[in-house]
């Protein structure tokens, strides 16, 4: 076995430690300054850091998202032996081989067109208003639990066309998809996490069948009507796409909402600048993603053949984790990376990835976050950060805040 001790980072890199969760910046800076590539034995993986190195890997076709290529992947089950959750994952955009990924992505893209995204903005406005009406006018409230945890899944439910009264069923599906994927769960914990998946899939299948009979100009109808060289999406593929959207677009957006508001309230001059010029809102979103809302793990890739990265031999089947949060802290790209500055240039940002798997939901998440922010400050123009922040130290991927109290300062 190769001796990787000189580039092992296990002695200082611990993304599940409290120190890292509270403030990852020193660790990320050390990683990108000293370890363009490293071994992290705790994950049996390589780590790649720094803006340009990560882009090279994202564009390298020999590094695949297909989990089945991993040297330690469990033997793949035959489709007929898979449970509902496994079948969903087996058709997930993230984990498909290149040919199937390309086909599915081409068929899915029209459902994320500017026309549909524009329809969504009006629906988000209604949803977000209702959410704030439910919160009312308290002296303080838990922004993390009452807004950040709720708005992103509601936004996806509304994209998919789930009727309001069935949101709880969709919530359980979302919970199953997001939590069920955690590799650290015991079989019992996993069963518990995914117990809402079958009912959620029944609901989706009902909706798809309804739209097939009566197509409109909405998201599901666009998926149903999409066709590429005679090929169309099956019900299972549409359900798996909704699963992928939930997996990729609910948890990530939760942290964006919380950290955006936390940072604005911690940086009053930036907050004031935003209040004076609403055009800065998209810059504030990009800056939050750069500065702190990245997860703990980064993006996983598996070597489809032996390759060399930064002078090191990566063997076929090995895992390579791209630590995207180091890209945001790269001093070659960003001046004063430790400074939160909503007016900086984000042209080179890779917060939404790059290459074939580039995020399909960028417009959707930008629009829901903008709608939320405008409604929040319209209702509570004197909002300040409260005293209490409680992190979920057990979260498998995110630096998640369960509690982030805000004071409304209304009489
Ligand atoms: C702050 C929120 C978000 C962030 C930071 C984010 C980030 C990313 C990144 C980095 C990737 C590339 C992953 C890779 O290369 O392995 C990605 C892919 C993806 N994202 Fe997002 N995303 C967000 C929100 C959303 C939303 C709201 C949706 C859907 C409504 C969404 C749907 C997807 C899908 C389906 C993919 C996979 C695309 C593919 O494999 O072709 N994301 N996202």
Tab-separated table of C-alpha atoms and ligand atoms in Angstrom:
chain	number	residue	atom	x	y	z
A	1	UNK	CA	0.000	0.000	0.000
A	2	UNK	CA	1.329	3.478	-0.895
A	3	UNK	CA	2.634	5.620	1.973
A	4	UNK	CA	0.533	8.776	2.008
A	5	UNK	CA	1.582	9.966	5.477
A	6	UNK	CA	3.203	13.176	4.173
A	7	UNK	CA	-0.044	14.351	2.606
A	8	UNK	CA	-2.494	12.980	5.140
A	9	UNK	CA	-4.670	15.657	6.767
A	10	UNK	CA	-6.370	13.486	9.377
A	11	UNK	CA	-4.360	15.178	12.141
A	12	UNK	CA	-6.061	18.564	11.654
A	13	UNK	CA	-9.053	18.169	9.328
A	14	UNK	CA	-12.198	17.131	11.174
A	15	UNK	CA	-15.287	18.587	9.476
A	16	UNK	CA	-17.603	17.137	12.101
A	17	UNK	CA	-15.777	18.853	14.990
A	18	UNK	CA	-17.420	21.747	16.819
A	19	UNK	CA	-14.488	24.037	15.964
A	20	UNK	CA	-14.908	23.429	12.236
A	21	UNK	CA	-18.680	23.846	12.374
A	22	UNK	CA	-18.383	27.152	14.265
A	23	UNK	CA	-15.606	28.529	12.047
A	24	UNK	CA	-14.172	26.459	9.189
A	25	UNK	CA	-12.086	29.293	7.706
A	26	UNK	CA	-8.673	28.586	9.363
A	27	UNK	CA	-8.878	24.913	8.378
A	28	UNK	CA	-9.979	25.693	4.826
A	29	UNK	CA	-7.152	28.222	4.436
A	30	UNK	CA	-4.565	25.733	5.679
A	31	UNK	CA	-5.932	23.043	3.373
A	32	UNK	CA	-5.821	25.218	0.257
A	33	UNK	CA	-2.437	26.781	1.086
A	34	UNK	CA	-0.610	23.532	1.904
A	35	UNK	CA	-2.588	20.646	0.412
A	36	UNK	CA	-3.736	20.997	-3.227
A	37	UNK	CA	-4.276	17.257	-2.909
A	38	UNK	CA	-4.381	15.258	0.313
A	39	UNK	CA	-5.350	11.913	1.784
A	40	UNK	CA	-8.153	11.792	4.328
A	41	UNK	CA	-8.177	8.276	5.721
A	42	UNK	CA	-11.317	8.865	7.820
A	43	UNK	CA	-13.236	8.943	4.524
A	44	UNK	CA	-10.877	6.524	2.698
A	45	UNK	CA	-10.628	9.316	0.158
A	46	UNK	CA	-8.454	11.852	-1.613
A	47	UNK	CA	-9.251	15.519	-1.075
A	48	UNK	CA	-8.689	18.153	-3.747
A	49	UNK	CA	-8.656	21.827	-2.764
A	50	UNK	CA	-8.304	25.267	-4.399
A	51	UNK	CA	-10.374	26.921	-7.111
A	52	UNK	CA	-8.453	25.881	-10.247
A	53	UNK	CA	-7.682	22.328	-9.081
A	54	UNK	CA	-11.352	21.716	-8.349
A	55	UNK	CA	-12.437	23.041	-11.744
A	56	UNK	CA	-9.918	20.740	-13.453
A	57	UNK	CA	-11.455	17.777	-11.621
A	58	UNK	CA	-15.046	18.863	-12.369
A	59	UNK	CA	-14.193	18.940	-16.061
A	60	UNK	CA	-12.189	15.700	-16.070
A	61	UNK	CA	-14.353	12.984	-17.656
A	62	UNK	CA	-12.285	10.283	-15.930
A	63	UNK	CA	-13.743	11.422	-12.593
A	64	UNK	CA	-17.320	10.211	-12.400
A	65	UNK	CA	-20.264	10.858	-10.041
A	66	UNK	CA	-21.217	7.179	-10.375
A	67	UNK	CA	-21.018	5.828	-6.815
A	68	UNK	CA	-20.968	2.240	-8.122
A	69	UNK	CA	-17.403	2.796	-9.353
A	70	UNK	CA	-16.161	3.281	-5.766
A	71	UNK	CA	-13.771	0.580	-4.591
A	72	UNK	CA	-15.845	0.092	-1.400
A	73	UNK	CA	-19.316	0.390	-2.972
A	74	UNK	CA	-21.597	-2.481	-1.925
A	75	UNK	CA	-22.501	-4.867	-4.766
A	76	UNK	CA	-25.252	-3.335	-6.859
A	77	UNK	CA	-28.648	-5.023	-6.414
A	78	UNK	CA	-30.807	-6.051	-9.358
A	79	UNK	CA	-33.645	-3.492	-9.861
A	80	UNK	CA	-36.278	-6.068	-8.807
A	81	UNK	CA	-34.517	-6.545	-5.424
A	82	UNK	CA	-34.385	-2.802	-4.660
A	83	UNK	CA	-36.821	-1.063	-2.316
A	84	UNK	CA	-38.605	2.141	-3.427
A	85	UNK	CA	-35.849	4.379	-2.050
A	86	UNK	CA	-33.061	2.383	-3.715
A	87	UNK	CA	-34.876	2.456	-7.077
A	88	UNK	CA	-35.175	6.214	-6.758
A	89	UNK	CA	-31.443	6.592	-6.073
A	90	UNK	CA	-30.588	4.196	-8.879
A	91	UNK	CA	-32.210	6.636	-11.334
A	92	UNK	CA	-30.904	9.797	-9.640
A	93	UNK	CA	-29.289	12.303	-12.027
A	94	UNK	CA	-26.219	12.549	-9.781
A	95	UNK	CA	-25.318	8.889	-9.840
A	96	UNK	CA	-25.984	7.930	-13.457
A	97	UNK	CA	-23.259	7.048	-15.935
A	98	UNK	CA	-22.427	9.740	-18.525
A	99	UNK	CA	-24.671	8.546	-21.329
A	100	UNK	CA	-27.777	8.164	-19.148
A	101	UNK	CA	-27.013	11.399	-17.333
A	102	UNK	CA	-26.855	13.333	-20.587
A	103	UNK	CA	-30.164	11.892	-21.797
A	104	UNK	CA	-31.992	12.582	-18.519
A	105	UNK	CA	-30.561	16.081	-18.164
A	106	UNK	CA	-31.588	17.012	-21.710
A	107	UNK	CA	-35.139	15.835	-21.031
A	108	UNK	CA	-35.281	17.645	-17.664
A	109	UNK	CA	-33.912	21.044	-18.750
A	110	UNK	CA	-37.099	22.435	-20.396
A	111	UNK	CA	-38.895	22.072	-17.035
A	112	UNK	CA	-36.407	24.604	-15.583
A	113	UNK	CA	-36.884	27.127	-18.414
A	114	UNK	CA	-37.082	30.895	-17.711
A	115	UNK	CA	-40.843	30.751	-18.443
A	116	UNK	CA	-41.489	28.181	-15.709
A	117	UNK	CA	-39.093	29.905	-13.300
A	118	UNK	CA	-41.002	33.177	-13.828
A	119	UNK	CA	-44.311	31.427	-12.966
A	120	UNK	CA	-42.633	30.141	-9.820
A	121	UNK	CA	-41.618	33.565	-8.571
A	122	UNK	CA	-45.282	34.602	-8.289
A	123	UNK	CA	-46.135	31.392	-6.449
A	124	UNK	CA	-43.194	31.868	-4.032
A	125	UNK	CA	-44.482	35.327	-3.186
A	126	UNK	CA	-47.824	33.845	-2.094
A	127	UNK	CA	-46.196	30.989	-0.149
A	128	UNK	CA	-43.704	33.200	1.645
A	129	UNK	CA	-46.414	35.723	2.602
A	130	UNK	CA	-48.504	32.877	4.054
A	131	UNK	CA	-45.507	31.631	6.054
A	132	UNK	CA	-44.869	35.065	7.548
A	133	UNK	CA	-48.603	35.492	8.271
A	134	UNK	CA	-48.415	32.244	10.268
A	135	UNK	CA	-45.428	33.588	12.226
A	136	UNK	CA	-47.287	36.829	12.962
A	137	UNK	CA	-45.597	39.640	14.860
A	138	UNK	CA	-43.657	38.095	17.761
A	139	UNK	CA	-40.846	39.896	19.630
A	140	UNK	CA	-38.435	37.183	18.513
A	141	UNK	CA	-38.560	33.946	16.549
A	142	UNK	CA	-36.358	31.070	15.455
A	143	UNK	CA	-35.517	32.026	11.862
A	144	UNK	CA	-33.696	28.723	11.227
A	145	UNK	CA	-36.692	26.518	12.116
A	146	UNK	CA	-39.559	28.767	11.073
A	147	UNK	CA	-38.272	30.064	7.739
A	148	UNK	CA	-35.025	28.443	6.579
A	149	UNK	CA	-36.160	24.858	7.228
A	150	UNK	CA	-39.548	25.359	5.616
A	151	UNK	CA	-39.325	27.673	2.584
A	152	UNK	CA	-36.981	25.519	0.396
A	153	UNK	CA	-39.077	22.335	0.539
A	154	UNK	CA	-42.279	24.341	0.046
A	155	UNK	CA	-40.679	25.973	-2.995
A	156	UNK	CA	-39.961	22.560	-4.527
A	157	UNK	CA	-43.438	21.259	-3.598
A	158	UNK	CA	-44.895	24.256	-5.360
A	159	UNK	CA	-42.626	23.707	-8.404
A	160	UNK	CA	-43.861	20.132	-8.662
A	161	UNK	CA	-47.498	21.272	-8.253
A	162	UNK	CA	-48.256	19.505	-4.946
A	163	UNK	CA	-51.606	20.731	-3.576
A	164	UNK	CA	-51.199	22.762	-0.369
A	165	UNK	CA	-53.032	20.217	1.824
A	166	UNK	CA	-50.637	17.454	0.683
A	167	UNK	CA	-47.434	19.343	1.625
A	168	UNK	CA	-46.955	17.158	4.772
A	169	UNK	CA	-46.775	14.005	2.594
A	170	UNK	CA	-44.231	15.715	0.347
A	171	UNK	CA	-42.277	16.830	3.442
A	172	UNK	CA	-41.903	13.193	4.524
A	173	UNK	CA	-40.649	12.274	1.045
A	174	UNK	CA	-38.147	15.139	1.227
A	175	UNK	CA	-37.020	14.038	4.685
A	176	UNK	CA	-36.522	10.463	3.462
A	177	UNK	CA	-34.541	11.494	0.387
A	178	UNK	CA	-32.284	13.931	2.248
A	179	UNK	CA	-31.672	11.862	5.393
A	180	UNK	CA	-31.848	8.373	3.862
A	181	UNK	CA	-28.721	9.013	1.822
A	182	UNK	CA	-26.558	9.459	4.924
A	183	UNK	CA	-24.071	6.543	4.787
A	184	UNK	CA	-23.591	6.636	8.587
A	185	UNK	CA	-27.140	5.452	9.383
A	186	UNK	CA	-27.715	1.952	10.756
A	187	UNK	CA	-30.205	-0.160	8.727
A	188	UNK	CA	-32.887	0.552	11.384
A	189	UNK	CA	-32.246	4.304	11.331
A	190	UNK	CA	-32.359	4.289	7.543
A	191	UNK	CA	-35.695	2.426	7.524
A	192	UNK	CA	-37.074	5.003	9.965
A	193	UNK	CA	-35.750	7.915	7.840
A	194	UNK	CA	-37.261	6.633	4.591
A	195	UNK	CA	-40.612	5.459	5.931
A	196	UNK	CA	-42.464	8.362	4.247
A	197	UNK	CA	-40.991	7.597	0.801
A	198	UNK	CA	-43.625	5.121	-0.528
A	199	UNK	CA	-46.574	7.421	0.323
A	200	UNK	CA	-44.715	10.396	-1.229
A	201	UNK	CA	-44.120	8.378	-4.407
A	202	UNK	CA	-47.793	7.361	-4.595
A	203	UNK	CA	-48.701	11.036	-4.444
A	204	UNK	CA	-46.205	11.910	-7.200
A	205	UNK	CA	-47.404	9.086	-9.437
A	206	UNK	CA	-51.029	10.221	-8.984
A	207	UNK	CA	-50.076	13.761	-9.997
A	208	UNK	CA	-48.070	12.567	-13.014
A	209	UNK	CA	-51.026	10.453	-14.196
A	210	UNK	CA	-53.375	13.413	-13.760
A	211	UNK	CA	-51.085	15.649	-15.830
A	212	UNK	CA	-50.676	12.984	-18.500
A	213	UNK	CA	-54.460	12.999	-18.917
A	214	UNK	CA	-54.637	16.805	-18.746
A	215	UNK	CA	-51.305	18.434	-19.614
A	216	UNK	CA	-50.810	22.171	-18.910
A	217	UNK	CA	-47.819	24.509	-19.059
A	218	UNK	CA	-46.443	23.570	-15.629
A	219	UNK	CA	-43.291	21.725	-14.464
A	220	UNK	CA	-44.657	18.137	-14.499
A	221	UNK	CA	-46.473	18.589	-17.812
A	222	UNK	CA	-43.244	19.908	-19.364
A	223	UNK	CA	-41.405	16.809	-18.133
A	224	UNK	CA	-44.151	14.557	-19.510
A	225	UNK	CA	-44.093	16.248	-22.922
A	226	UNK	CA	-40.273	16.424	-23.180
A	227	UNK	CA	-38.890	14.216	-25.920
A	228	UNK	CA	-35.385	13.620	-27.233
A	229	UNK	CA	-34.913	11.514	-30.368
A	230	UNK	CA	-38.059	9.546	-29.606
A	231	UNK	CA	-37.098	8.988	-25.965
A	232	UNK	CA	-39.371	10.161	-23.123
A	233	UNK	CA	-39.198	10.096	-19.328
A	234	UNK	CA	-40.888	7.208	-17.506
A	235	UNK	CA	-42.846	7.788	-14.260
A	236	UNK	CA	-39.927	6.321	-12.292
A	237	UNK	CA	-37.457	8.694	-13.976
A	238	UNK	CA	-39.698	11.679	-13.217
A	239	UNK	CA	-40.023	10.596	-9.576
A	240	UNK	CA	-36.239	10.131	-9.412
A	241	UNK	CA	-35.758	13.618	-10.843
A	242	UNK	CA	-38.013	15.069	-8.154
A	243	UNK	CA	-35.965	13.031	-5.655
A	244	UNK	CA	-32.733	14.495	-7.069
A	245	UNK	CA	-34.187	18.001	-6.909
A	246	UNK	CA	-35.179	17.434	-3.276
A	247	UNK	CA	-31.780	15.948	-2.423
A	248	UNK	CA	-29.896	18.760	-4.112
A	249	UNK	CA	-32.194	21.692	-3.580
A	250	UNK	CA	-33.809	21.540	-0.164
A	251	UNK	CA	-30.974	21.040	2.323
A	252	UNK	CA	-28.526	23.315	0.450
A	253	UNK	CA	-31.062	26.135	0.362
A	254	UNK	CA	-31.827	25.805	4.105
A	255	UNK	CA	-28.262	26.853	4.912
A	256	UNK	CA	-28.283	29.609	2.314
A	257	UNK	CA	-31.368	31.205	3.936
A	258	UNK	CA	-29.957	31.001	7.485
A	259	UNK	CA	-26.409	32.091	6.726
A	260	UNK	CA	-27.551	34.919	4.429
A	261	UNK	CA	-29.596	36.490	7.225
A	262	UNK	CA	-26.979	35.729	9.893
A	263	UNK	CA	-24.252	37.433	7.888
A	264	UNK	CA	-26.319	40.461	6.939
A	265	UNK	CA	-27.287	40.993	10.584
A	266	UNK	CA	-23.671	40.555	11.680
A	267	UNK	CA	-22.442	43.075	9.092
A	268	UNK	CA	-24.656	46.167	9.513
A	269	UNK	CA	-22.873	48.217	6.811
A	270	UNK	CA	-23.507	45.463	4.248
A	271	UNK	CA	-27.099	45.191	5.420
A	272	UNK	CA	-27.600	48.947	5.023
A	273	UNK	CA	-26.071	48.895	1.539
A	274	UNK	CA	-28.514	46.149	0.559
A	275	UNK	CA	-31.489	48.019	1.981
A	276	UNK	CA	-30.446	51.076	-0.026
A	277	UNK	CA	-29.995	49.140	-3.269
A	278	UNK	CA	-32.081	46.019	-3.800
A	279	UNK	CA	-29.989	45.164	-6.899
A	280	UNK	CA	-27.347	43.898	-4.468
A	281	UNK	CA	-29.460	40.942	-3.355
A	282	UNK	CA	-28.004	38.452	-5.859
A	283	UNK	CA	-24.480	39.526	-4.880
A	284	UNK	CA	-25.406	38.938	-1.231
A	285	UNK	CA	-26.590	35.412	-2.108
A	286	UNK	CA	-23.379	34.613	-4.022
A	287	UNK	CA	-21.253	36.038	-1.226
A	288	UNK	CA	-23.065	33.948	1.392
A	289	UNK	CA	-22.474	30.801	-0.670
A	290	UNK	CA	-18.790	31.692	-1.044
A	291	UNK	CA	-18.296	32.733	2.558
A	292	UNK	CA	-20.027	30.084	4.548
A	293	UNK	CA	-22.958	28.077	3.459
A	294	UNK	CA	-20.963	25.197	1.926
A	295	UNK	CA	-21.395	21.781	3.487
A	296	UNK	CA	-18.802	19.762	5.345
A	297	UNK	CA	-17.967	17.215	2.693
A	298	UNK	CA	-17.747	18.777	-0.783
A	299	UNK	CA	-18.525	16.990	-4.059
A	300	UNK	CA	-17.686	13.308	-4.479
A	301	UNK	CA	-16.110	11.818	-7.587
A	302	UNK	CA	-14.853	8.281	-8.341
A	303	UNK	CA	-11.894	7.532	-10.607
A	304	UNK	CA	-13.091	5.573	-13.672
A	305	UNK	CA	-9.417	4.766	-14.480
A	306	UNK	CA	-5.966	5.375	-12.974
A	307	UNK	CA	-5.193	9.095	-13.162
A	308	UNK	CA	-2.617	11.559	-11.909
A	309	UNK	CA	-3.740	14.611	-9.926
A	310	UNK	CA	-1.141	17.167	-8.801
A	311	UNK	CA	1.639	14.604	-9.182
A	312	UNK	CA	-0.171	11.891	-7.186
A	313	UNK	CA	-1.449	8.598	-8.565
A	314	UNK	CA	-5.171	8.166	-7.988
A	315	UNK	CA	-6.160	4.577	-8.629
A	316	UNK	CA	-9.247	3.425	-10.509
A	317	UNK	CA	-12.133	3.128	-8.028
A	318	UNK	CA	-10.736	5.585	-5.480
A	319	UNK	CA	-12.890	8.404	-4.153
A	320	UNK	CA	-11.901	12.025	-4.675
A	321	UNK	CA	-13.710	14.648	-2.592
A	322	UNK	CA	-13.607	18.147	-4.083
A	323	UNK	CA	-13.625	20.508	-1.114
A	324	UNK	CA	-15.518	23.318	-2.849
A	325	UNK	CA	-15.533	25.529	0.247
A	326	UNK	CA	-11.757	25.992	-0.237
A	327	UNK	CA	-12.453	27.520	-3.681
A	328	UNK	CA	-14.348	30.361	-2.024
A	329	UNK	CA	-11.389	31.015	0.264
A	330	UNK	CA	-8.763	30.896	-2.510
A	331	UNK	CA	-6.668	34.126	-2.309
A	332	UNK	CA	-5.743	33.760	-6.001
A	333	UNK	CA	-9.395	34.404	-6.858
A	334	UNK	CA	-10.703	36.539	-3.983
A	335	UNK	CA	-9.001	39.509	-2.282
A	336	UNK	CA	-9.389	39.371	1.501
A	337	UNK	CA	-11.354	36.117	1.366
A	338	UNK	CA	-12.114	36.381	5.095
A	339	UNK	CA	-14.125	39.539	4.500
A	340	UNK	CA	-17.887	39.280	3.876
A	341	UNK	CA	-18.493	41.720	1.023
A	342	UNK	CA	-21.724	41.580	-0.955
A	343	UNK	CA	-20.319	43.837	-3.669
A	344	UNK	CA	-17.408	41.657	-4.713
A	345	UNK	CA	-17.198	40.056	-8.152
A	346	UNK	CA	-18.454	36.447	-8.333
A	347	UNK	CA	-17.871	35.773	-12.025
A	348	UNK	CA	-15.573	32.878	-11.219
A	349	UNK	CA	-17.777	31.330	-8.518
A	350	UNK	CA	-18.174	27.556	-8.529
A	351	UNK	CA	-20.716	27.437	-5.687
A	352	UNK	CA	-23.178	25.879	-8.145
A	353	UNK	CA	-20.569	23.565	-9.663
A	354	UNK	CA	-19.185	23.598	-13.170
A	355	UNK	CA	-19.346	21.301	-16.187
A	356	UNK	CA	-21.878	18.559	-16.930
A	357	UNK	CA	-23.472	18.477	-13.438
A	358	UNK	CA	-23.816	22.269	-13.089
A	359	UNK	CA	-26.745	23.013	-10.767
A	360	UNK	CA	-30.067	22.889	-12.571
A	361	UNK	CA	-31.875	24.845	-9.828
A	362	UNK	CA	-29.831	28.065	-9.702
A	363	UNK	CA	-32.644	30.367	-10.884
A	364	UNK	CA	-35.132	28.695	-8.586
A	365	UNK	CA	-33.024	29.048	-5.460
A	366	UNK	CA	-31.989	32.600	-6.269
A	367	UNK	CA	-35.586	33.627	-6.819
A	368	UNK	CA	-37.024	31.954	-3.660
A	369	UNK	CA	-34.245	33.476	-1.538
A	370	UNK	CA	-34.813	36.954	-2.961
A	371	UNK	CA	-38.572	36.691	-2.327
A	372	UNK	CA	-37.936	35.520	1.267
A	373	UNK	CA	-35.433	38.287	1.981
A	374	UNK	CA	-37.689	41.054	0.658
A	375	UNK	CA	-40.675	39.853	2.670
A	376	UNK	CA	-38.587	39.415	5.848
A	377	UNK	CA	-37.213	42.951	5.842
A	378	UNK	CA	-40.525	44.449	4.716
A	379	UNK	CA	-42.191	42.951	7.783
A	380	UNK	CA	-39.287	43.424	10.172
A	381	UNK	CA	-37.156	46.393	9.046
A	382	UNK	CA	-35.395	46.597	12.444
A	383	UNK	CA	-34.483	42.918	12.703
A	384	UNK	CA	-31.404	42.024	14.789
A	385	UNK	CA	-29.660	38.767	15.594
A	386	UNK	CA	-30.770	37.210	18.898
A	387	UNK	CA	-28.445	35.635	21.441
A	388	UNK	CA	-29.020	32.012	20.650
A	389	UNK	CA	-27.543	29.879	17.892
A	390	UNK	CA	-27.671	26.078	18.263
A	391	UNK	CA	-25.913	23.901	15.694
A	392	UNK	CA	-26.893	20.377	14.717
A	393	UNK	CA	-23.487	18.783	15.231
A	394	UNK	CA	-24.779	15.428	13.977
A	395	UNK	CA	-25.834	16.645	10.522
A	396	UNK	CA	-24.081	14.367	8.013
A	397	UNK	CA	-23.192	17.103	5.537
A	398	UNK	CA	-24.226	20.630	6.466
A	399	UNK	CA	-22.995	23.115	9.051
A	400	UNK	CA	-26.644	23.274	10.042
A	401	UNK	CA	-28.127	25.716	12.550
A	402	UNK	CA	-31.260	24.306	14.235
A	403	UNK	CA	-31.802	27.483	16.205
A	404	UNK	CA	-30.992	30.995	15.064
A	405	UNK	CA	-33.061	33.458	17.060
A	406	UNK	CA	-33.826	36.883	15.631
A	407	UNK	CA	-35.376	39.884	17.427
A	408	UNK	CA	-38.001	41.780	15.497
A	409	UNK	CA	-37.744	44.966	17.640
A	410	UNK	CA	-41.385	45.803	17.077
A	411	UNK	CA	-43.437	47.353	19.882
B	1	LIG	C1	-28.055	27.113	-2.294
B	1	LIG	C2	-28.604	26.176	-2.988
B	1	LIG	C3	-27.890	25.268	-3.938
B	1	LIG	C4	-26.558	25.009	-4.085
B	1	LIG	C5	-25.398	25.620	-3.316
B	1	LIG	C6	-26.428	24.016	-5.132
B	1	LIG	C7	-25.224	23.525	-5.588
B	1	LIG	C8	-25.105	22.552	-6.548
B	1	LIG	C9	-23.847	22.013	-7.012
B	1	LIG	C10	-22.482	22.422	-6.504
B	1	LIG	C11	-24.132	21.077	-7.946
B	1	LIG	C12	-23.117	20.227	-8.725
B	1	LIG	C13	-22.887	18.920	-8.012
B	1	LIG	C14	-21.755	18.109	-8.585
B	1	LIG	O1	-21.091	18.524	-9.528
B	1	LIG	O2	-21.521	17.019	-8.023
B	1	LIG	C15	-25.569	20.992	-8.069
B	1	LIG	C16	-26.241	20.113	-8.894
B	1	LIG	C17	-27.616	20.001	-8.902
B	1	LIG	N1	-28.525	20.847	-8.314
B	1	LIG	FE1	-28.103	22.374	-7.091
B	1	LIG	N2	-27.676	23.693	-5.590
B	1	LIG	C18	-28.601	24.440	-4.898
B	1	LIG	C19	-29.970	24.438	-5.076
B	1	LIG	C20	-30.639	23.639	-5.953
B	1	LIG	C21	-32.072	23.673	-6.182
B	1	LIG	C22	-33.049	24.639	-5.506
B	1	LIG	C23	-32.351	22.685	-7.071
B	1	LIG	C24	-33.662	22.288	-7.694
B	1	LIG	C25	-34.757	22.933	-7.635
B	1	LIG	C26	-31.106	22.031	-7.409
B	1	LIG	C27	-30.985	20.963	-8.248
B	1	LIG	C28	-29.782	20.397	-8.624
B	1	LIG	C29	-29.693	19.181	-9.416
B	1	LIG	C30	-30.870	18.344	-9.924
B	1	LIG	C31	-28.331	18.938	-9.594
B	1	LIG	C32	-27.714	17.779	-10.360
B	1	LIG	C33	-27.477	18.168	-11.767
B	1	LIG	C34	-26.807	17.091	-12.563
B	1	LIG	O3	-26.285	16.124	-11.984
B	1	LIG	O4	-26.836	17.224	-13.788
B	1	LIG	N3	-30.081	22.643	-6.720
B	1	LIG	N4	-26.141	21.925	-7.214
